[in-house]
mmCIF file of C-alpha atoms and ligand atoms in Angstrom:
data_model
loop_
_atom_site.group_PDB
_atom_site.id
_atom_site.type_symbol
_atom_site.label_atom_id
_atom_site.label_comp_id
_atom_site.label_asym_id
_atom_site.label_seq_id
_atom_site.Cartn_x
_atom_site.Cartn_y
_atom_site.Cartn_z
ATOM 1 C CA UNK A 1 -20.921 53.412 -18.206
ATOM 2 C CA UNK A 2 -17.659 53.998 -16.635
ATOM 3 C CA UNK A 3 -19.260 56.181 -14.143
ATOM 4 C CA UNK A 4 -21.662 54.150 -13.208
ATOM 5 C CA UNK A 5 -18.550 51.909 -12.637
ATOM 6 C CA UNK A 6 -17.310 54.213 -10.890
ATOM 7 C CA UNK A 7 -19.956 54.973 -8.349
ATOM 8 C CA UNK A 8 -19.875 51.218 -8.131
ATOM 9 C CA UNK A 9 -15.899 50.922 -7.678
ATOM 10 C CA UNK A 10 -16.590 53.949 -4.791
ATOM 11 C CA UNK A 11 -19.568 52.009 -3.299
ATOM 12 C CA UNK A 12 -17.707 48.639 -2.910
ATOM 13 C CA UNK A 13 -15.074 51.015 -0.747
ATOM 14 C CA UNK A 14 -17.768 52.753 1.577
ATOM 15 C CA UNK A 15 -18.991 48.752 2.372
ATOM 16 C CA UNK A 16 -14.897 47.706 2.606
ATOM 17 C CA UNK A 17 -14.761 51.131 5.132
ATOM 18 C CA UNK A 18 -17.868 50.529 6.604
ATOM 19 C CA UNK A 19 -17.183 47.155 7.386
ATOM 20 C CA UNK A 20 -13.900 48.061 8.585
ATOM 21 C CA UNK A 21 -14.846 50.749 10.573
ATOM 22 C CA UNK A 22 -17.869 48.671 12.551
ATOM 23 C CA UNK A 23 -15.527 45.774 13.696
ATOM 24 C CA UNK A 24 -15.291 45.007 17.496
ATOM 25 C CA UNK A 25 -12.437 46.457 19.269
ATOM 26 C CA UNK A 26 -9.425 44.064 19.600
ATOM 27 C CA UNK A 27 -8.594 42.478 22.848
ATOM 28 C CA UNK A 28 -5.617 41.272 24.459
ATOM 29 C CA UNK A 29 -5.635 38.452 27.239
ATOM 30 C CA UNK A 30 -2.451 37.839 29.178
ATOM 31 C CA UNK A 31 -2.838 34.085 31.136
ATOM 32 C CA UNK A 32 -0.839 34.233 34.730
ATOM 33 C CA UNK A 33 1.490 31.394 36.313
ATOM 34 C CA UNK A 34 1.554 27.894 35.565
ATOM 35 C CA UNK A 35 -0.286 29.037 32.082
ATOM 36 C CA UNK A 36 0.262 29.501 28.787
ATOM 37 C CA UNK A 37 -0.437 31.383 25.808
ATOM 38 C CA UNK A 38 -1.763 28.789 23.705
ATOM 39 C CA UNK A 39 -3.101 26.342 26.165
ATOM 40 C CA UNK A 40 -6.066 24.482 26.259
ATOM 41 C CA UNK A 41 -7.777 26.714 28.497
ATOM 42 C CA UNK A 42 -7.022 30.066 26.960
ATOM 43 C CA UNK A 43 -7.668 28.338 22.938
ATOM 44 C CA UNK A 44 -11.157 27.498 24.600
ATOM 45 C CA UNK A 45 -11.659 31.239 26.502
ATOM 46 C CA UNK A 46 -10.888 32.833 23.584
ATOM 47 C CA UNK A 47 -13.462 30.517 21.168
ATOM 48 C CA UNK A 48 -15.859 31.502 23.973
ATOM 49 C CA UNK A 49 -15.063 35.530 23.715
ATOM 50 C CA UNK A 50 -15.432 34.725 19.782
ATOM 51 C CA UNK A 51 -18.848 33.912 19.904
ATOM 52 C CA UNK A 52 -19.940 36.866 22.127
ATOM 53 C CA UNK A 53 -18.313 39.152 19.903
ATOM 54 C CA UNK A 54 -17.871 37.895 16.129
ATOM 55 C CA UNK A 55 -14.679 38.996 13.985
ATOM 56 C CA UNK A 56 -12.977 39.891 17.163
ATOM 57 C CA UNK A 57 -9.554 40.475 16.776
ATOM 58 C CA UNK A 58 -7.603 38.484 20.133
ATOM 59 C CA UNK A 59 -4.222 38.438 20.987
ATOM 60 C CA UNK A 60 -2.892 36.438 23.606
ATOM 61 C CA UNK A 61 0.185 37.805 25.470
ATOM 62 C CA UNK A 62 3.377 35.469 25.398
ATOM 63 C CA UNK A 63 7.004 36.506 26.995
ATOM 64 C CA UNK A 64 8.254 33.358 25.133
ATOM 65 C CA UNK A 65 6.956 32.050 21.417
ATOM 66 C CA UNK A 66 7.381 28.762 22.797
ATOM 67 C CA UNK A 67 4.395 27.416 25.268
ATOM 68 C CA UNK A 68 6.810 25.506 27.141
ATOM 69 C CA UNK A 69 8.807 28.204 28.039
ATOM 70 C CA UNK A 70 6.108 31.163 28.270
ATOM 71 C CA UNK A 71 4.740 28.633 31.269
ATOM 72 C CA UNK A 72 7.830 29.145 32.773
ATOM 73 C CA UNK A 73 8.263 32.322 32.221
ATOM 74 C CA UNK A 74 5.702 33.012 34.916
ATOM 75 C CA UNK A 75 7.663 31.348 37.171
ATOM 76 C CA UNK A 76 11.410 32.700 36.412
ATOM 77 C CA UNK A 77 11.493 35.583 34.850
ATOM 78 C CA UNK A 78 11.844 39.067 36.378
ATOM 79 C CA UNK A 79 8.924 41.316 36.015
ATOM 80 C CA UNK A 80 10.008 44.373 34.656
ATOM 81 C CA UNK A 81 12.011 42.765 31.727
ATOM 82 C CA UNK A 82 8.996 40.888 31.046
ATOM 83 C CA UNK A 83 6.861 43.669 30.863
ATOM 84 C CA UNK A 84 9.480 45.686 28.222
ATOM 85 C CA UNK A 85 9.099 42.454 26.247
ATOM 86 C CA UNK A 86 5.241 42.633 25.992
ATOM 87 C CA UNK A 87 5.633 46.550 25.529
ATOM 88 C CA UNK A 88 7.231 46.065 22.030
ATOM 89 C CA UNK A 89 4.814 42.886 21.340
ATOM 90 C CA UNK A 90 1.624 44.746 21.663
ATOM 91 C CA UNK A 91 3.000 47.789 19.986
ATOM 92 C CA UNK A 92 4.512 45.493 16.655
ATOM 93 C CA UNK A 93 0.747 43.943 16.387
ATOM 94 C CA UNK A 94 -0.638 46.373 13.636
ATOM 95 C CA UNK A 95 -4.353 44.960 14.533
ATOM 96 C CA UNK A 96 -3.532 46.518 18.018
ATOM 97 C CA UNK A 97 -2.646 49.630 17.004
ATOM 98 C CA UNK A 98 -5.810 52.107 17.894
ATOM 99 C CA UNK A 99 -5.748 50.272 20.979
ATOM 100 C CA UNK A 100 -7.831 47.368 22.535
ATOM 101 C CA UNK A 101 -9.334 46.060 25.891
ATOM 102 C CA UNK A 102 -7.439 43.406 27.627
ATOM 103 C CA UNK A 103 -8.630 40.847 30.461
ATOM 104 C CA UNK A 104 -6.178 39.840 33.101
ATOM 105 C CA UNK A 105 -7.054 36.046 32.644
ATOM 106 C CA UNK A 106 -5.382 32.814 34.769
ATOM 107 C CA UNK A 107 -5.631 30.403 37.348
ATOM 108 C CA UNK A 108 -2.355 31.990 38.389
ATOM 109 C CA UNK A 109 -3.130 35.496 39.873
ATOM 110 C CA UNK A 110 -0.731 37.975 38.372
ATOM 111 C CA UNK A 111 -1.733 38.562 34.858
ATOM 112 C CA UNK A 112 -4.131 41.308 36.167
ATOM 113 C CA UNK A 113 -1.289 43.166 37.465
ATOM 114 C CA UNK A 114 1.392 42.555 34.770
ATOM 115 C CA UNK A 115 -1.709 44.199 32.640
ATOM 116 C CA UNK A 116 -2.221 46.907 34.994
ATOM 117 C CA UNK A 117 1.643 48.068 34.930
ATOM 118 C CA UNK A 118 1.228 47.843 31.353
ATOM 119 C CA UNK A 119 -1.387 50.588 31.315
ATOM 120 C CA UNK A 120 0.764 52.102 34.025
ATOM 121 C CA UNK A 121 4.020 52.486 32.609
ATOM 122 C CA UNK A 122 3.289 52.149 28.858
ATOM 123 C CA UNK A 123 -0.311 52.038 27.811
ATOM 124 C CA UNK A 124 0.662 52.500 23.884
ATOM 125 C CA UNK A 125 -0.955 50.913 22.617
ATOM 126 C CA UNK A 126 -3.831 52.596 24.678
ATOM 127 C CA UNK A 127 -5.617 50.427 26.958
ATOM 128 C CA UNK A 128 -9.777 51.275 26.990
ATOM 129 C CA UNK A 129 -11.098 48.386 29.218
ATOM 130 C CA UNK A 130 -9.267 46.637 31.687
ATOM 131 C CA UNK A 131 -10.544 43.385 33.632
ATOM 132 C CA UNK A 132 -8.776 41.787 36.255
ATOM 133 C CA UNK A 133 -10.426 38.450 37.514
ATOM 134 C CA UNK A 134 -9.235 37.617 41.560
ATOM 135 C CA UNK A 135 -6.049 40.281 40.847
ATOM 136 C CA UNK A 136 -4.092 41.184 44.025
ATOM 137 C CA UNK A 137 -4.177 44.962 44.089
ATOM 138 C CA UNK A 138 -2.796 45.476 47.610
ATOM 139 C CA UNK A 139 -1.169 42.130 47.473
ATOM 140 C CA UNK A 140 -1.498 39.398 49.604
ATOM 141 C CA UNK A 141 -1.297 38.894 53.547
ATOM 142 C CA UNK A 142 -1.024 35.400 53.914
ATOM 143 C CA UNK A 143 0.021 32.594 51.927
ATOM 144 C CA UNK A 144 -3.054 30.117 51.040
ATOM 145 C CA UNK A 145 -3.532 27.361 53.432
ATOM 146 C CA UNK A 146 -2.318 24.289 54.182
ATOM 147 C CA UNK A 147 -4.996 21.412 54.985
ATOM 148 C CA UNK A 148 -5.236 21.044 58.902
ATOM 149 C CA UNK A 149 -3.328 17.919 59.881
ATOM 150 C CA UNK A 150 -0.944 18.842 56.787
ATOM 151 C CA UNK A 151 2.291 19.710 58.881
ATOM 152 C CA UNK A 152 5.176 19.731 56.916
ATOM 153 C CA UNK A 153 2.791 22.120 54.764
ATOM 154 C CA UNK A 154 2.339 24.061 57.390
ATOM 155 C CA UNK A 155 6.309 24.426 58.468
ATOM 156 C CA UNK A 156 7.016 25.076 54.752
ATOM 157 C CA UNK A 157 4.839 27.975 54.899
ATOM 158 C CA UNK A 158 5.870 29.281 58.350
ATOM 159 C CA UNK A 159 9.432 29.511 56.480
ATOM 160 C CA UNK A 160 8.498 31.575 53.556
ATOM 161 C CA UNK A 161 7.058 33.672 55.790
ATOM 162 C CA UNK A 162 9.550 34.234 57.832
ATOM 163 C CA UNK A 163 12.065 34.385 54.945
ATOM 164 C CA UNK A 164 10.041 36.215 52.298
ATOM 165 C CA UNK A 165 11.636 39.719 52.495
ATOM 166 C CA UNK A 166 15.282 39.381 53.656
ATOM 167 C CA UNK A 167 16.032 36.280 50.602
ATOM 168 C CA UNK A 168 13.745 37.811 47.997
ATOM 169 C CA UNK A 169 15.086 41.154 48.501
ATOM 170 C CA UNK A 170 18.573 40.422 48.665
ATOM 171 C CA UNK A 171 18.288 38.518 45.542
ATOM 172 C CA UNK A 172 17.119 41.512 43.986
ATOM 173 C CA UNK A 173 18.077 44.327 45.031
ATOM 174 C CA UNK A 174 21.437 43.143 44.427
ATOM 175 C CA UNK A 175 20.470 41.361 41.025
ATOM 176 C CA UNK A 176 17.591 42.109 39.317
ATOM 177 C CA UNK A 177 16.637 38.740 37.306
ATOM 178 C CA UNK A 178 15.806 35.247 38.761
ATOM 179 C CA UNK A 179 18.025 32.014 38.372
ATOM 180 C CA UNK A 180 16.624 29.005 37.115
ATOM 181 C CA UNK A 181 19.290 26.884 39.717
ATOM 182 C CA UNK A 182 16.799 28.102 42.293
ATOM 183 C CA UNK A 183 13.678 26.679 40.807
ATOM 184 C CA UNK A 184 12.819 25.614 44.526
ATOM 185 C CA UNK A 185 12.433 29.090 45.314
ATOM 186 C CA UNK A 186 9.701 29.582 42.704
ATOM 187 C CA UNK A 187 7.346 29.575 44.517
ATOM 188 C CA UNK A 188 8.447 31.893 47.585
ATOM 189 C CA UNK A 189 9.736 34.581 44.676
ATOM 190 C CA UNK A 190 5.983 34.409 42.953
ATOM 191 C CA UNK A 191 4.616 35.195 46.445
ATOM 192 C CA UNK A 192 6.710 37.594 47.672
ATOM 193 C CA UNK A 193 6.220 39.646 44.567
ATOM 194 C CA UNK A 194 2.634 40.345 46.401
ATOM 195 C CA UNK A 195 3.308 39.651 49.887
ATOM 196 C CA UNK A 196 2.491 42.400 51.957
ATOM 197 C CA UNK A 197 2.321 41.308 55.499
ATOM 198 C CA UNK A 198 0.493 43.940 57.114
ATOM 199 C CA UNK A 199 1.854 43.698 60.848
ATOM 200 C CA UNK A 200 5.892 44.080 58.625
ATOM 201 C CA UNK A 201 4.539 46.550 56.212
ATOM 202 C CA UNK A 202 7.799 48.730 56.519
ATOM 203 C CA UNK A 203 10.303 45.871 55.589
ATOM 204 C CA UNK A 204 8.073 45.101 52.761
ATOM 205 C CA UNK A 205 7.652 48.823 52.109
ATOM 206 C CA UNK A 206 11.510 48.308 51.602
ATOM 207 C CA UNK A 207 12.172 45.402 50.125
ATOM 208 C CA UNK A 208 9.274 44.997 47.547
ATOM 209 C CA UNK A 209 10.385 46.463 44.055
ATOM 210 C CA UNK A 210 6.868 45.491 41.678
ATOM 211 C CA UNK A 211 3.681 46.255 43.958
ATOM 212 C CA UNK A 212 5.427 49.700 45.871
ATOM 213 C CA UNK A 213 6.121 50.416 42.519
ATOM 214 C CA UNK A 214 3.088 50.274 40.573
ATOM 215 C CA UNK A 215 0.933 51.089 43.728
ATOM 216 C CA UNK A 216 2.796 54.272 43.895
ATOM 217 C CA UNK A 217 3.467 53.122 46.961
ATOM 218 C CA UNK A 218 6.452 55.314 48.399
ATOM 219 C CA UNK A 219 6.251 59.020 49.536
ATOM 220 C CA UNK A 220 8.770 60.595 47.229
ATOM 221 C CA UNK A 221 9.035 58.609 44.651
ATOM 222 C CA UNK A 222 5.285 58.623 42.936
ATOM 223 C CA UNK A 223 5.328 58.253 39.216
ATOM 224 C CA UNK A 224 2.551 61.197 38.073
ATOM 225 C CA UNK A 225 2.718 58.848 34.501
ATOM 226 C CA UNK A 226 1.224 55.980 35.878
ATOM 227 C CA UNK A 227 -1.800 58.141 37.349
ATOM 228 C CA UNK A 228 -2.502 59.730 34.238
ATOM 229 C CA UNK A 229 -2.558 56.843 32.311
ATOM 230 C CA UNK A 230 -4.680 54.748 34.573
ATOM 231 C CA UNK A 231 -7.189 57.557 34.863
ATOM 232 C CA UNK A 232 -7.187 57.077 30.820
ATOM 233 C CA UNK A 233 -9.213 53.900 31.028
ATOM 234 C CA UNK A 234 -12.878 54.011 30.052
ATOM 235 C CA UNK A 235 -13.541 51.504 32.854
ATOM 236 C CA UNK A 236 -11.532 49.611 35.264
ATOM 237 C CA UNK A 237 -13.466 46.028 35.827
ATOM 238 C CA UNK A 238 -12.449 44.289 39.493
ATOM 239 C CA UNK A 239 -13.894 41.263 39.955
ATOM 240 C CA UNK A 240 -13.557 39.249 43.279
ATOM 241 C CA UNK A 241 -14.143 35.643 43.599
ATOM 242 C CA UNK A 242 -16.735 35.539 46.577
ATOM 243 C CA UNK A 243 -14.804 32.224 48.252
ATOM 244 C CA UNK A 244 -11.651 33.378 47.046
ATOM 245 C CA UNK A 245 -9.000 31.465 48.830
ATOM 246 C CA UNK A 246 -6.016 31.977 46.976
ATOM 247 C CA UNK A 247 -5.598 35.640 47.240
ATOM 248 C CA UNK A 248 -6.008 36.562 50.853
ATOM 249 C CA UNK A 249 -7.502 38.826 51.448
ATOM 250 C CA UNK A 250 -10.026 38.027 48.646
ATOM 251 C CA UNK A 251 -10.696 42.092 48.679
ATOM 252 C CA UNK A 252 -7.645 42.924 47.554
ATOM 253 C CA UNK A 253 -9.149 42.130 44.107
ATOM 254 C CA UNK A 254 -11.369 45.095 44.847
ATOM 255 C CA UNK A 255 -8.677 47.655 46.255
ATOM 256 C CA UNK A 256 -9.038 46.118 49.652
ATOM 257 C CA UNK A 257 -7.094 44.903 52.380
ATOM 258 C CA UNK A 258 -6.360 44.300 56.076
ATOM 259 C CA UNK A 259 -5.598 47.562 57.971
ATOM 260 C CA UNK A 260 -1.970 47.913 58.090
ATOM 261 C CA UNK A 261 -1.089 46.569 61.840
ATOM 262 C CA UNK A 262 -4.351 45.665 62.237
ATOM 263 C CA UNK A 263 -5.205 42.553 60.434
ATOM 264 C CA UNK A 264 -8.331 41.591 61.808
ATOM 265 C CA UNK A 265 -10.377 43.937 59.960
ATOM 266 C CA UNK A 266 -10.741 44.879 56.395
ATOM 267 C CA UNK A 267 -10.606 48.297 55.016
ATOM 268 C CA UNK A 268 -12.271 49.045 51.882
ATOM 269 C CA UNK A 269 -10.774 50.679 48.938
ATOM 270 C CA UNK A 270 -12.603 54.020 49.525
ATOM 271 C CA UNK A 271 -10.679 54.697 52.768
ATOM 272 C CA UNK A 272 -7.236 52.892 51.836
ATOM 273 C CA UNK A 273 -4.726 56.087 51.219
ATOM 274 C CA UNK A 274 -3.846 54.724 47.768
ATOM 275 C CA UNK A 275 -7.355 56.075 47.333
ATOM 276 C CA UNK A 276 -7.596 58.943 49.520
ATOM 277 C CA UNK A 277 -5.040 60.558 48.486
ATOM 278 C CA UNK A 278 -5.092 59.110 44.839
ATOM 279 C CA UNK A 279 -1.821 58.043 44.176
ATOM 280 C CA UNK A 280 -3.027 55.975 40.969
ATOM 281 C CA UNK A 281 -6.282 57.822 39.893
ATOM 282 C CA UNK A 282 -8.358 55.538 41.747
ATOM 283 C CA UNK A 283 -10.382 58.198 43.175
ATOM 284 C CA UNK A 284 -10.959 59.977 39.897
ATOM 285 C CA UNK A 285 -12.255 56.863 38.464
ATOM 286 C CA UNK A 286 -14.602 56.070 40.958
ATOM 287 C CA UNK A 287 -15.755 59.615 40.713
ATOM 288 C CA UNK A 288 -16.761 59.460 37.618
ATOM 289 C CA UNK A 289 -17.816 55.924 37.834
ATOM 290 C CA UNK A 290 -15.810 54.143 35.394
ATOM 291 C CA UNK A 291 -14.759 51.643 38.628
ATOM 292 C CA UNK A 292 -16.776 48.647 37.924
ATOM 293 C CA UNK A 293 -17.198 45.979 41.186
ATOM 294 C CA UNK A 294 -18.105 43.085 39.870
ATOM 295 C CA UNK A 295 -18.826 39.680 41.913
ATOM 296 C CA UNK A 296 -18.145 35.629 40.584
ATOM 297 C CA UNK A 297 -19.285 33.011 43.038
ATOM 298 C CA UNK A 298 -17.080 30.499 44.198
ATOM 299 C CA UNK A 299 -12.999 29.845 44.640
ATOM 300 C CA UNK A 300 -10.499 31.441 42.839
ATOM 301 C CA UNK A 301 -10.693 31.267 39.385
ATOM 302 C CA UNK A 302 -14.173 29.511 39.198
ATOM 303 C CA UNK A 303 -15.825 31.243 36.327
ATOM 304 C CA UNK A 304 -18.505 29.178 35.273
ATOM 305 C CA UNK A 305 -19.941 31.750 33.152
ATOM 306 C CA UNK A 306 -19.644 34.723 35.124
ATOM 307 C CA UNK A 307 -17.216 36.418 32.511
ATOM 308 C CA UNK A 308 -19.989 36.309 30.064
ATOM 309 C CA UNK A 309 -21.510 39.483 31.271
ATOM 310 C CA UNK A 310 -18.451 41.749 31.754
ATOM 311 C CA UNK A 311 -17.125 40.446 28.568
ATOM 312 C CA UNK A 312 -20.765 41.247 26.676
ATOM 313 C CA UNK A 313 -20.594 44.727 28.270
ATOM 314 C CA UNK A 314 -16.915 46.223 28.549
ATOM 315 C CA UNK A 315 -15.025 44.116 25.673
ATOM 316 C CA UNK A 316 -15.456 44.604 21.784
ATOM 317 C CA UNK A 317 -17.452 47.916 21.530
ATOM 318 C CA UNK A 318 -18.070 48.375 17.661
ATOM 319 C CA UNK A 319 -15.434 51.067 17.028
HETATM 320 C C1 NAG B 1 7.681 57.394 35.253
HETATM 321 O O1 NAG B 1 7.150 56.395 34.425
HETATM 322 C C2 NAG B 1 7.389 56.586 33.058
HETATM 323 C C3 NAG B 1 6.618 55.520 32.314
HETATM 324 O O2 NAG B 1 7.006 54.227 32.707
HETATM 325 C C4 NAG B 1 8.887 56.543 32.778
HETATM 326 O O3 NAG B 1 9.135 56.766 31.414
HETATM 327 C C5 NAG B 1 9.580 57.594 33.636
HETATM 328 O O4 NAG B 1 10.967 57.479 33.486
HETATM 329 C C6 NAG B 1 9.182 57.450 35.086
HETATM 330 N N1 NAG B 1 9.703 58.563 35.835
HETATM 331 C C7 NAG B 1 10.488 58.436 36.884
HETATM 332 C C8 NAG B 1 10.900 59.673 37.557
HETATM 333 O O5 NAG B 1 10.836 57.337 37.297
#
């Protein structure tokens, strides 16, 4: 009798393992500018991501508890302290800790990239897939457009563009964190954190601290770390938006980008140097083909559905 209640007690702990050990890898989704953690549109992605892949575990990144300020967070705070702040998040999250797959998720653009220096500079909690939607990998070379008759649009933007290296670098180089007095700036700092104008590309070379940096960008002072742990990824997931007309050029969501002092043409990620001579593991990936290029139709940030697939395929493997 009590043996048979013990096989029984021992049985009811191979299910409890079993079931345990079959559950869907947990994912992490970080949202981008002007989002937040718990809005709306993330509560609904994740229901979504829940019914592709039952029992899923999902955390959604915040830099502040409180939506209100985790919206502006985007918008003020300084990268790198931000990224620290989600370090010791994901690694406090005990459901996290044999690592997950995360998904670079917004209307803003960034969250790809905040994700991508995560794997970069921390990954630990490892990282297996990561999906960036629209991401600007080689940044940006142009500021989205202003509507055609829209003129004081259009001087706006000829200012930031002007302006975009000499303010934003000054402000930090000399301090490294944002001031809320300078909320009109917002939007210039948010850019410039990308903006790569590829007929200036040594003043940005210079005065750009976040994409040099995780690009690997500058002879001399490569981080070997943040190749290694890039190349740890199962698969790297890039998908572009096919009328993508917030990140310009679109490709750069695929490694691509205007040739540097030539603008007019676009040079695929295959013969950009951060490739060639694999200064983030690109080239390793893509040799062993864990670089997936995947393709949503429409503007920025127009999924309609088109997650669905790389969701089904590369997030929540039964571990
Ligand atoms: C390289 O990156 C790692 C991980 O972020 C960091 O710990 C290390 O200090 C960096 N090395 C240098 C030389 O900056």
């Amino acid at each position: 009798m009590l043996a048979r209640l013990g096989s029984l007690v021992l049985c009811a702990f191979q299910l409890g393992l079993a079931f345990t050990i079959a559950s869907p890898r947990p994912l992490v989704l970080w949202h981008g500018l002007g989002d937040s953690h718990a809005s709306r549109g993330m509560l609904d992605f994740q229901d979504l991501i829940k019914e592709v892949h039952p029992g899923i575990f999902i955390h959604s990144v915040w830099v502040h508890e409180d939506a209100n300020k985790d919206r502006d967070a985007g918008f003020y705070g300084n990268v790198d302290v931000q990224l620290d702040v989600v370090f010791r998040q994901l690694s406090s999250v005990p459901e996290l800790e044999h690592g997950f797959d995360a998904i670079g998720f917004s209307q803003g653009e960034s969250s790809g990239m905040f994700l991508r220096a995560y794997v970069e500079r921390y990954n630990y909690p490892r990282t297996y897939n990561l999906i960036t939607f629209g991401s600007q990998h080689l940044g940006i070379a142009d500021i989205p457009e202003c509507g055609t008759y829209d003129f004081l649009c259009k001087s706006a933007r000829r200012i930031i563009l002007s302006a975009v290296y000499g303010k934003w670098a000054q402000e930090n180089l000399i301090q490294a964190s944002f001031s809320r007095t300078m909320a009109h700036q917002t939007d210039v700092q948010s850019k410039a954190q990308y903006f790569r104008d590829p007929t200036r590309y040594n003043d940005y070379l210079v005065a750009n601290m976040f994409l040099t940096d995780i690009n690997n960008e500058i002879p001399g002072q490569r981080n070997a770390t943040y190749q290694e742990n890039l190349k740890s990824l199962e698969n790297l997931v890039l998908i572009i938006f096919s009328e993508d007309k917030t990140v310009i050029p679109k490709e750069s969501a695929w490694f691509g980008y205007d040739e540097i002092t030539d603008d007019a043409v676009i040079v695929p990620m295959r013969q950009q140097p951060i490739y060639t001579e694999d200064w983030i593991g690109l080239k390793e990936l893509d040799e062993t083909g864990r670089i997936v290029f995947g393709v949503c139709e429409g503007e920025h940030m127009q999924l309609n559905g088109c997650w669905r697939e790389y969701v089904e395929r590369y997030v929540g493997s039964v571990v």
